[in-house]
XYZ file of C-alpha atoms in Angstrom:
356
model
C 39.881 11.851 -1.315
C 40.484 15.488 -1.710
C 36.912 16.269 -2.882
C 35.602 14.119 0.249
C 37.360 16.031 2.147
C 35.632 19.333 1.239
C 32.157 17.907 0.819
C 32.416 16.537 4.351
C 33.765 19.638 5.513
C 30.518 21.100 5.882
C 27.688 19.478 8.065
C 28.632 15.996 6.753
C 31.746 15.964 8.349
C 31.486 14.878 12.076
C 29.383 12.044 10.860
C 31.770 11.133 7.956
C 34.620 11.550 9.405
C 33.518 9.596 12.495
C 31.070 6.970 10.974
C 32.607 4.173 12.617
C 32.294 5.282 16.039
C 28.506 6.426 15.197
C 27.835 3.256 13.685
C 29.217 1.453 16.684
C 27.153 3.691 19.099
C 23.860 2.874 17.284
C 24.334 -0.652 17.593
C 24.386 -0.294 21.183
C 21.728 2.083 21.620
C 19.446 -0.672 19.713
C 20.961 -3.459 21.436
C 20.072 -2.194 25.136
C 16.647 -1.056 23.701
C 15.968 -4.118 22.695
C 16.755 -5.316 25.778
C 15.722 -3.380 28.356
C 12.988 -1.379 27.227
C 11.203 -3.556 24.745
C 7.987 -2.008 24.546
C 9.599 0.533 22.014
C 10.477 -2.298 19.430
C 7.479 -4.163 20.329
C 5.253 -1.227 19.212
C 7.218 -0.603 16.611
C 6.717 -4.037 15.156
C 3.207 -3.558 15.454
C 3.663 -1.770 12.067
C 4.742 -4.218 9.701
C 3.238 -6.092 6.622
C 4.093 -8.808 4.572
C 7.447 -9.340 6.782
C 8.073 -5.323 5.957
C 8.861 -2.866 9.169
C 7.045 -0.024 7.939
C 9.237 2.440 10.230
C 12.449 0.678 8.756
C 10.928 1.131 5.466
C 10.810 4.921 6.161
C 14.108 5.491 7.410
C 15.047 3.855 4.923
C 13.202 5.961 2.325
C 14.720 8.519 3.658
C 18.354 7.736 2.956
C 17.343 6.715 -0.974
C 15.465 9.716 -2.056
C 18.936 12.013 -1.919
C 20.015 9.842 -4.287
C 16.613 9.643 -6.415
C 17.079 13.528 -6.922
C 20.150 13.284 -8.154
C 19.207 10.893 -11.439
C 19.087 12.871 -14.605
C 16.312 10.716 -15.897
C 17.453 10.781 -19.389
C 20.638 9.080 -18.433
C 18.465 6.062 -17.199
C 17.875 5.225 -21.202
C 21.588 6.046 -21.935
C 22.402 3.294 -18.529
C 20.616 0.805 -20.871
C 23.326 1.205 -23.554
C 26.171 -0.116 -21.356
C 26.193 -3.784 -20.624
C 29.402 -4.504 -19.195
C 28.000 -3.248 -15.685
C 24.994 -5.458 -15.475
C 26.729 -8.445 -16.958
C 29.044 -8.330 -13.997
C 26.439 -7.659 -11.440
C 24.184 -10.516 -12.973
C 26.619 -13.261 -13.431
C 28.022 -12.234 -9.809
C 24.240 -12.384 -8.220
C 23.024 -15.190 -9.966
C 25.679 -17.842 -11.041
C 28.363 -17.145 -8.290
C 26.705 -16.232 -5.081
C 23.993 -18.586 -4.242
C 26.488 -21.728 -4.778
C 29.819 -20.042 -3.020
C 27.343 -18.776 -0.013
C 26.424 -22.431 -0.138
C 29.768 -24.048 -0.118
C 30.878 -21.290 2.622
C 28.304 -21.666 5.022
C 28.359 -25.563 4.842
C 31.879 -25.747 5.696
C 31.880 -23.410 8.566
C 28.423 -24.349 10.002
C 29.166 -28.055 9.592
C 32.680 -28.885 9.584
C 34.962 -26.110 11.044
C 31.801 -25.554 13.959
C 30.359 -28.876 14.098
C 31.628 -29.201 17.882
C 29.670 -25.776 18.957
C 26.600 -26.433 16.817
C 24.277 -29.460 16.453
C 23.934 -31.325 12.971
C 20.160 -30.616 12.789
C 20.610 -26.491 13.680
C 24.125 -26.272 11.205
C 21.034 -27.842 8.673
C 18.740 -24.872 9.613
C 21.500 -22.264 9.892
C 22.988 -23.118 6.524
C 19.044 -22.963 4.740
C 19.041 -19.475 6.154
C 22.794 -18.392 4.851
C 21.174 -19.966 1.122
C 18.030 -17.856 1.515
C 20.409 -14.405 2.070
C 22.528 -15.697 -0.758
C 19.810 -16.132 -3.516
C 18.625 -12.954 -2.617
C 20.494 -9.786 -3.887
C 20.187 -6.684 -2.475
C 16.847 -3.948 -3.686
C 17.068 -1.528 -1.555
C 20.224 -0.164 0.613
C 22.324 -0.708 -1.980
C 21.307 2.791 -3.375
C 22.809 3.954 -0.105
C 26.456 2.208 -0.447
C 25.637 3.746 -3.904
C 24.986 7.081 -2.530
C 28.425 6.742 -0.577
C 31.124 5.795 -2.970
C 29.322 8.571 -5.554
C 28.449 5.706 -7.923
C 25.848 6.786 -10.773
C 22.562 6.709 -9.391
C 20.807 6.194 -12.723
C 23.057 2.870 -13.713
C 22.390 1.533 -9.793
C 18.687 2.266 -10.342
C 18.835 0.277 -13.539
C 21.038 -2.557 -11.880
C 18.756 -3.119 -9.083
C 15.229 -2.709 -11.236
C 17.330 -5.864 -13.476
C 17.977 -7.469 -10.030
C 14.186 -7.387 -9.073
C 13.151 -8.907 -12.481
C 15.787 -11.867 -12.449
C 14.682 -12.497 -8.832
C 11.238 -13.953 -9.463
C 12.715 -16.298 -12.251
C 15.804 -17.591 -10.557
C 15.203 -17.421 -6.579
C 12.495 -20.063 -6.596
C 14.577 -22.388 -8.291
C 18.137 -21.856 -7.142
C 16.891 -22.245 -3.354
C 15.158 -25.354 -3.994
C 18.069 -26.792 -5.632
C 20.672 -26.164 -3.280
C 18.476 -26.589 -0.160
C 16.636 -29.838 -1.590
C 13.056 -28.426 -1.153
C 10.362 -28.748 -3.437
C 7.754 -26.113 -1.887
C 9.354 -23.083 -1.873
C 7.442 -20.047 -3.515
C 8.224 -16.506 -3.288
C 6.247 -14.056 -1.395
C 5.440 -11.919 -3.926
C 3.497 -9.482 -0.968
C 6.804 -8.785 0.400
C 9.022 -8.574 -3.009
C 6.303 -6.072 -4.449
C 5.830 -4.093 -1.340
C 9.523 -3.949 -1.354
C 10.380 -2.535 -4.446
C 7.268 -0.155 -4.212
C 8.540 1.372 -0.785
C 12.476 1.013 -1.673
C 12.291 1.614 -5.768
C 8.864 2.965 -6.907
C 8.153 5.838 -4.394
C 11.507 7.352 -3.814
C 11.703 7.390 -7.692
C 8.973 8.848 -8.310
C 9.328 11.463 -5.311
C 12.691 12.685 -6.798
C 11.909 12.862 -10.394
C 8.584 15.116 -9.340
C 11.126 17.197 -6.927
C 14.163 17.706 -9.420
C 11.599 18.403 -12.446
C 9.744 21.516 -10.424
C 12.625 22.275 -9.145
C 14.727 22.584 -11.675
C 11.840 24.298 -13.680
C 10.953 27.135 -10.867
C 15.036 27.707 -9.829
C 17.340 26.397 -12.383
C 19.782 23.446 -12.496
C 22.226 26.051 -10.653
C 20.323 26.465 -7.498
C 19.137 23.062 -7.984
C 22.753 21.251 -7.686
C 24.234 24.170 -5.876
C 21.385 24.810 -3.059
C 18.552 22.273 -3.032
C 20.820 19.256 -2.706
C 23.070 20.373 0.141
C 19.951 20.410 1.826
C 19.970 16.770 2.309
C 23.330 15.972 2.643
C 22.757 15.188 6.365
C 20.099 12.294 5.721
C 21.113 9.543 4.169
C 23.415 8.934 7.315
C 21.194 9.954 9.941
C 18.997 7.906 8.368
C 21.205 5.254 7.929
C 22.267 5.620 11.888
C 18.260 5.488 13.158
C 18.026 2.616 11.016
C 20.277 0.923 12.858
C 18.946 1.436 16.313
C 15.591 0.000 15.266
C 16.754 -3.042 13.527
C 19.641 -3.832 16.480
C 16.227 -3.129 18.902
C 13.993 -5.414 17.232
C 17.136 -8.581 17.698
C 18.873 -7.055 21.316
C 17.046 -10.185 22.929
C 17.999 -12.469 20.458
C 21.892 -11.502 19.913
C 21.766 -11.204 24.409
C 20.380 -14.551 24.359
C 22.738 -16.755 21.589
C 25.450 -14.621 20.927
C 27.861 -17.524 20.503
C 26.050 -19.133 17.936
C 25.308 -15.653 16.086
C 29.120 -15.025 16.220
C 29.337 -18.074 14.053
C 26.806 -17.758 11.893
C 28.088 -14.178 11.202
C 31.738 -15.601 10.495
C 30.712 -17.499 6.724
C 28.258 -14.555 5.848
C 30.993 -11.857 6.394
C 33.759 -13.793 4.494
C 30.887 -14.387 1.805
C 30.427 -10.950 2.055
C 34.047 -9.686 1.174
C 34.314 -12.547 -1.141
C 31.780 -11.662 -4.170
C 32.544 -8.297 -3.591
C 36.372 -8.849 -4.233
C 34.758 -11.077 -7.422
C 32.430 -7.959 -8.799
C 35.013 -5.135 -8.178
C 37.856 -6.966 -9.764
C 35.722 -7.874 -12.577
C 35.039 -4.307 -13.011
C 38.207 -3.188 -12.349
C 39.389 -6.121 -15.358
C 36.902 -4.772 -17.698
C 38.358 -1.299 -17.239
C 34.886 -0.061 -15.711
C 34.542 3.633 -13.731
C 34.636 3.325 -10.365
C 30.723 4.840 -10.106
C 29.897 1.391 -12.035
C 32.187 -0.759 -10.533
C 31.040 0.282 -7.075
C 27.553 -0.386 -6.758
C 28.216 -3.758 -8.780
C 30.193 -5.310 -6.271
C 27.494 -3.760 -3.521
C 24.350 -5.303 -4.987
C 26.227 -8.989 -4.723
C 27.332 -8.299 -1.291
C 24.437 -7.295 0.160
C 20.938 -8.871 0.585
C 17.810 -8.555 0.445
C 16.879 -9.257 3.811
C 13.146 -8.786 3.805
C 12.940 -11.407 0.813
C 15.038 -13.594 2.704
C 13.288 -13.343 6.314
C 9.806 -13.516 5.083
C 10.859 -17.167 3.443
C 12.714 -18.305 6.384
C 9.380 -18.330 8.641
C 7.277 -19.435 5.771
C 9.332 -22.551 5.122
C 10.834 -23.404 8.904
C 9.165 -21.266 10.971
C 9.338 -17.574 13.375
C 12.305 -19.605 15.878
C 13.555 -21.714 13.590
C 17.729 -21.607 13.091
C 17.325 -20.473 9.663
C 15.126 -17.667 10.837
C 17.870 -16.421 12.524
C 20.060 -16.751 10.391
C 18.796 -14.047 8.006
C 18.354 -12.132 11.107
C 21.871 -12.407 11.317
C 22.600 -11.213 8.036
C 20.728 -8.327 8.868
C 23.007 -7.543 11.495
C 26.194 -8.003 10.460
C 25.272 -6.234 6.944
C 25.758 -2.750 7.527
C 28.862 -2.780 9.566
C 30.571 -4.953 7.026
C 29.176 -2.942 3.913
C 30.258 0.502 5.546
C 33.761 -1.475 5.680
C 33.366 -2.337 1.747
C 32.705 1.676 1.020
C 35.527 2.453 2.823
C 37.677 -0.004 0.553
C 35.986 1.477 -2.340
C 36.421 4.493 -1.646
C 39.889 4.188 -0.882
C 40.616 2.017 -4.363
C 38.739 5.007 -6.573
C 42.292 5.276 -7.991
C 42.398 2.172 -9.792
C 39.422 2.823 -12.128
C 39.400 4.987 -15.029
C 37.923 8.730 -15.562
C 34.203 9.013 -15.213
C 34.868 10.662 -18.941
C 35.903 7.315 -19.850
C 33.643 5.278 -22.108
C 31.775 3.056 -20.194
């Protein structure tokens, strides 16, 4: 916590040290946009493609590419060479946390709330709660990375393993546990994703650290250059959550009962595979800069994936539509939770030096 300390001494440290209360702010701001001057997320909207906010998409750009410049490509190859991480984070993703997001949601939505919410909507809600749990995250995960210092080059490699596994095993796992025979994935929005979220900020910060590096040094590279964007990731992180609380203030105005307890299952769902991937890592004696962004992809979701299905299956108002809405909101204030928990358990993993 000591080295925290100092780094968010400087520049970083009013929005570290108060992210909560930032965090909270945003969410308000975007809330009574949303509702009261809706033109703003209305036009904004306006610039979106296959299910894909462009502006979102640029925000979050934004807080990615710090993280992008900080790979040391060749470690990428060396990321390869250690399994233990992306065993954890595949087994978590892909044989854990469809079927317990399953078994979660159904007995919330239709046993412990079946007097608040009718059989046919606890149907749609829990198709929606599937959707977010076959669907691991691509993108903002490199931000919780980013946050609880995890190695940006292993993260890059978990996620790029992620994307691959998700056009075998989504199509499949959804239709088995929601009993559907037509669903197909949008490949538009999963390859526009990982273009705008993976490809570009990649590239970006391998061309940026390679002339820099080359005209500078590494010195004035590490030393100078990247304190230049140690404001961005969390402004961008904060803007980011003004738009998307904007584009749903009507929405969460409108039903905020029933969003409450849709949000209950997908946040104890949430802490729940993360507790399974960090303990795993912490079992298997993994560093925490490993460990953390495993138990991050699992509990986070790729929303866009998950959205753009929703409507194409049951429709734009359909109760399973907003149900991945709804894991779009309560994501970020529960993952900025799990960073602080990581953060705070850095102790119980072994030296980065350690063999990995």
């Amino acid at each position: 916590m000591t080295t925290e300390n100092k780094e968010g001494g400087k520049g970083l440290g009013v929005f570290e040290r108060y992210l909560t209360i930032w965090v909270a702010l945003c969410i308000v701001v975007g809330i009574l946009i949303g509702k009261f001057i809706p033109s703003i997320p209305n036009t904004l909207n306006k610039f979106e493609y296959y299910n894909v906010s462009i502006p979102t998409a640029i925000l979050i750009w934004l807080m990615i590419y710090p993280m992008m410049l900080k790979i040391d490509f060749s470690s990428i190859v060396n990321a390869t060479k250690k399994p233990k991480g992306l065993i954890v984070t595949c087994v978590t993703n892909w044989l854990i946390k469809p079927f317990t997001m399953y078994l979660i949601a159904a007995f919330f939505l239709k046993v412990v709330f079946k007097a608040f919410i009718p059989e046919n909507l606890a149907t749609e809600y829990l198709a929606g709660a599937v959707l977010l749990g076959a669907a691991p995250c691509t993108a903002m995960v490199f931000v919780w990375s980013y946050l609880t210092k995890g190695d940006a080059a292993y993260t890059l490699v978990q996620v790029a393993v992620n994307d691959l596994i998700i056009l075998i095993a989504f199509t499949p796992i959804v239709a088995f546990l929601l009993g559907v025979s037509d669903v197909t994935v949008p490949y538009g929005t999963l390859i526009l994703s990982t273009i705008l979220f993976v490809v570009i900020p990649l590239v970006a910060g391998y061309f940026t650290r390679k002339s820099v590096i080359k005209s500078k040094g590494l010195e004035y590279f590490n030393d100078v250059f990247l304190k230049k964007f140690d404001n961005t990731t969390i402004i961008g992180l904060l803007l980011t959550l003004v738009i998307i609380f904007s584009f749903q203030g009507e929405i969460i105005i409108n039903n905020p009962l029933h969003i409450l307890l849709i949000a209950i299952p997908l946040t104890i769902q949430t802490f729940l595979i993360f507790g399974i991937a960090y303990g795993w890592a912490r079992a298997w004696k993994l560093p925490h800069s490993i460990a953390a962004p495993a138990g991050m992809i699992g509990a986070s979701n790729f929303f866009e994936l998950a959205v753009a299905v929703a409507i194409s299956l049951f429709g734009l108002k359909s109760g399973a539509a907003l149900a991945t809405v709804v894991g779009v909101l309560t994501e970020v204030p529960v993952m900025l939770t799990l960073v602080k928990v990581a953060n705070n358990t850095r102790n119980w993993f072994p030296s980065e030096i350690t063999k990995k």
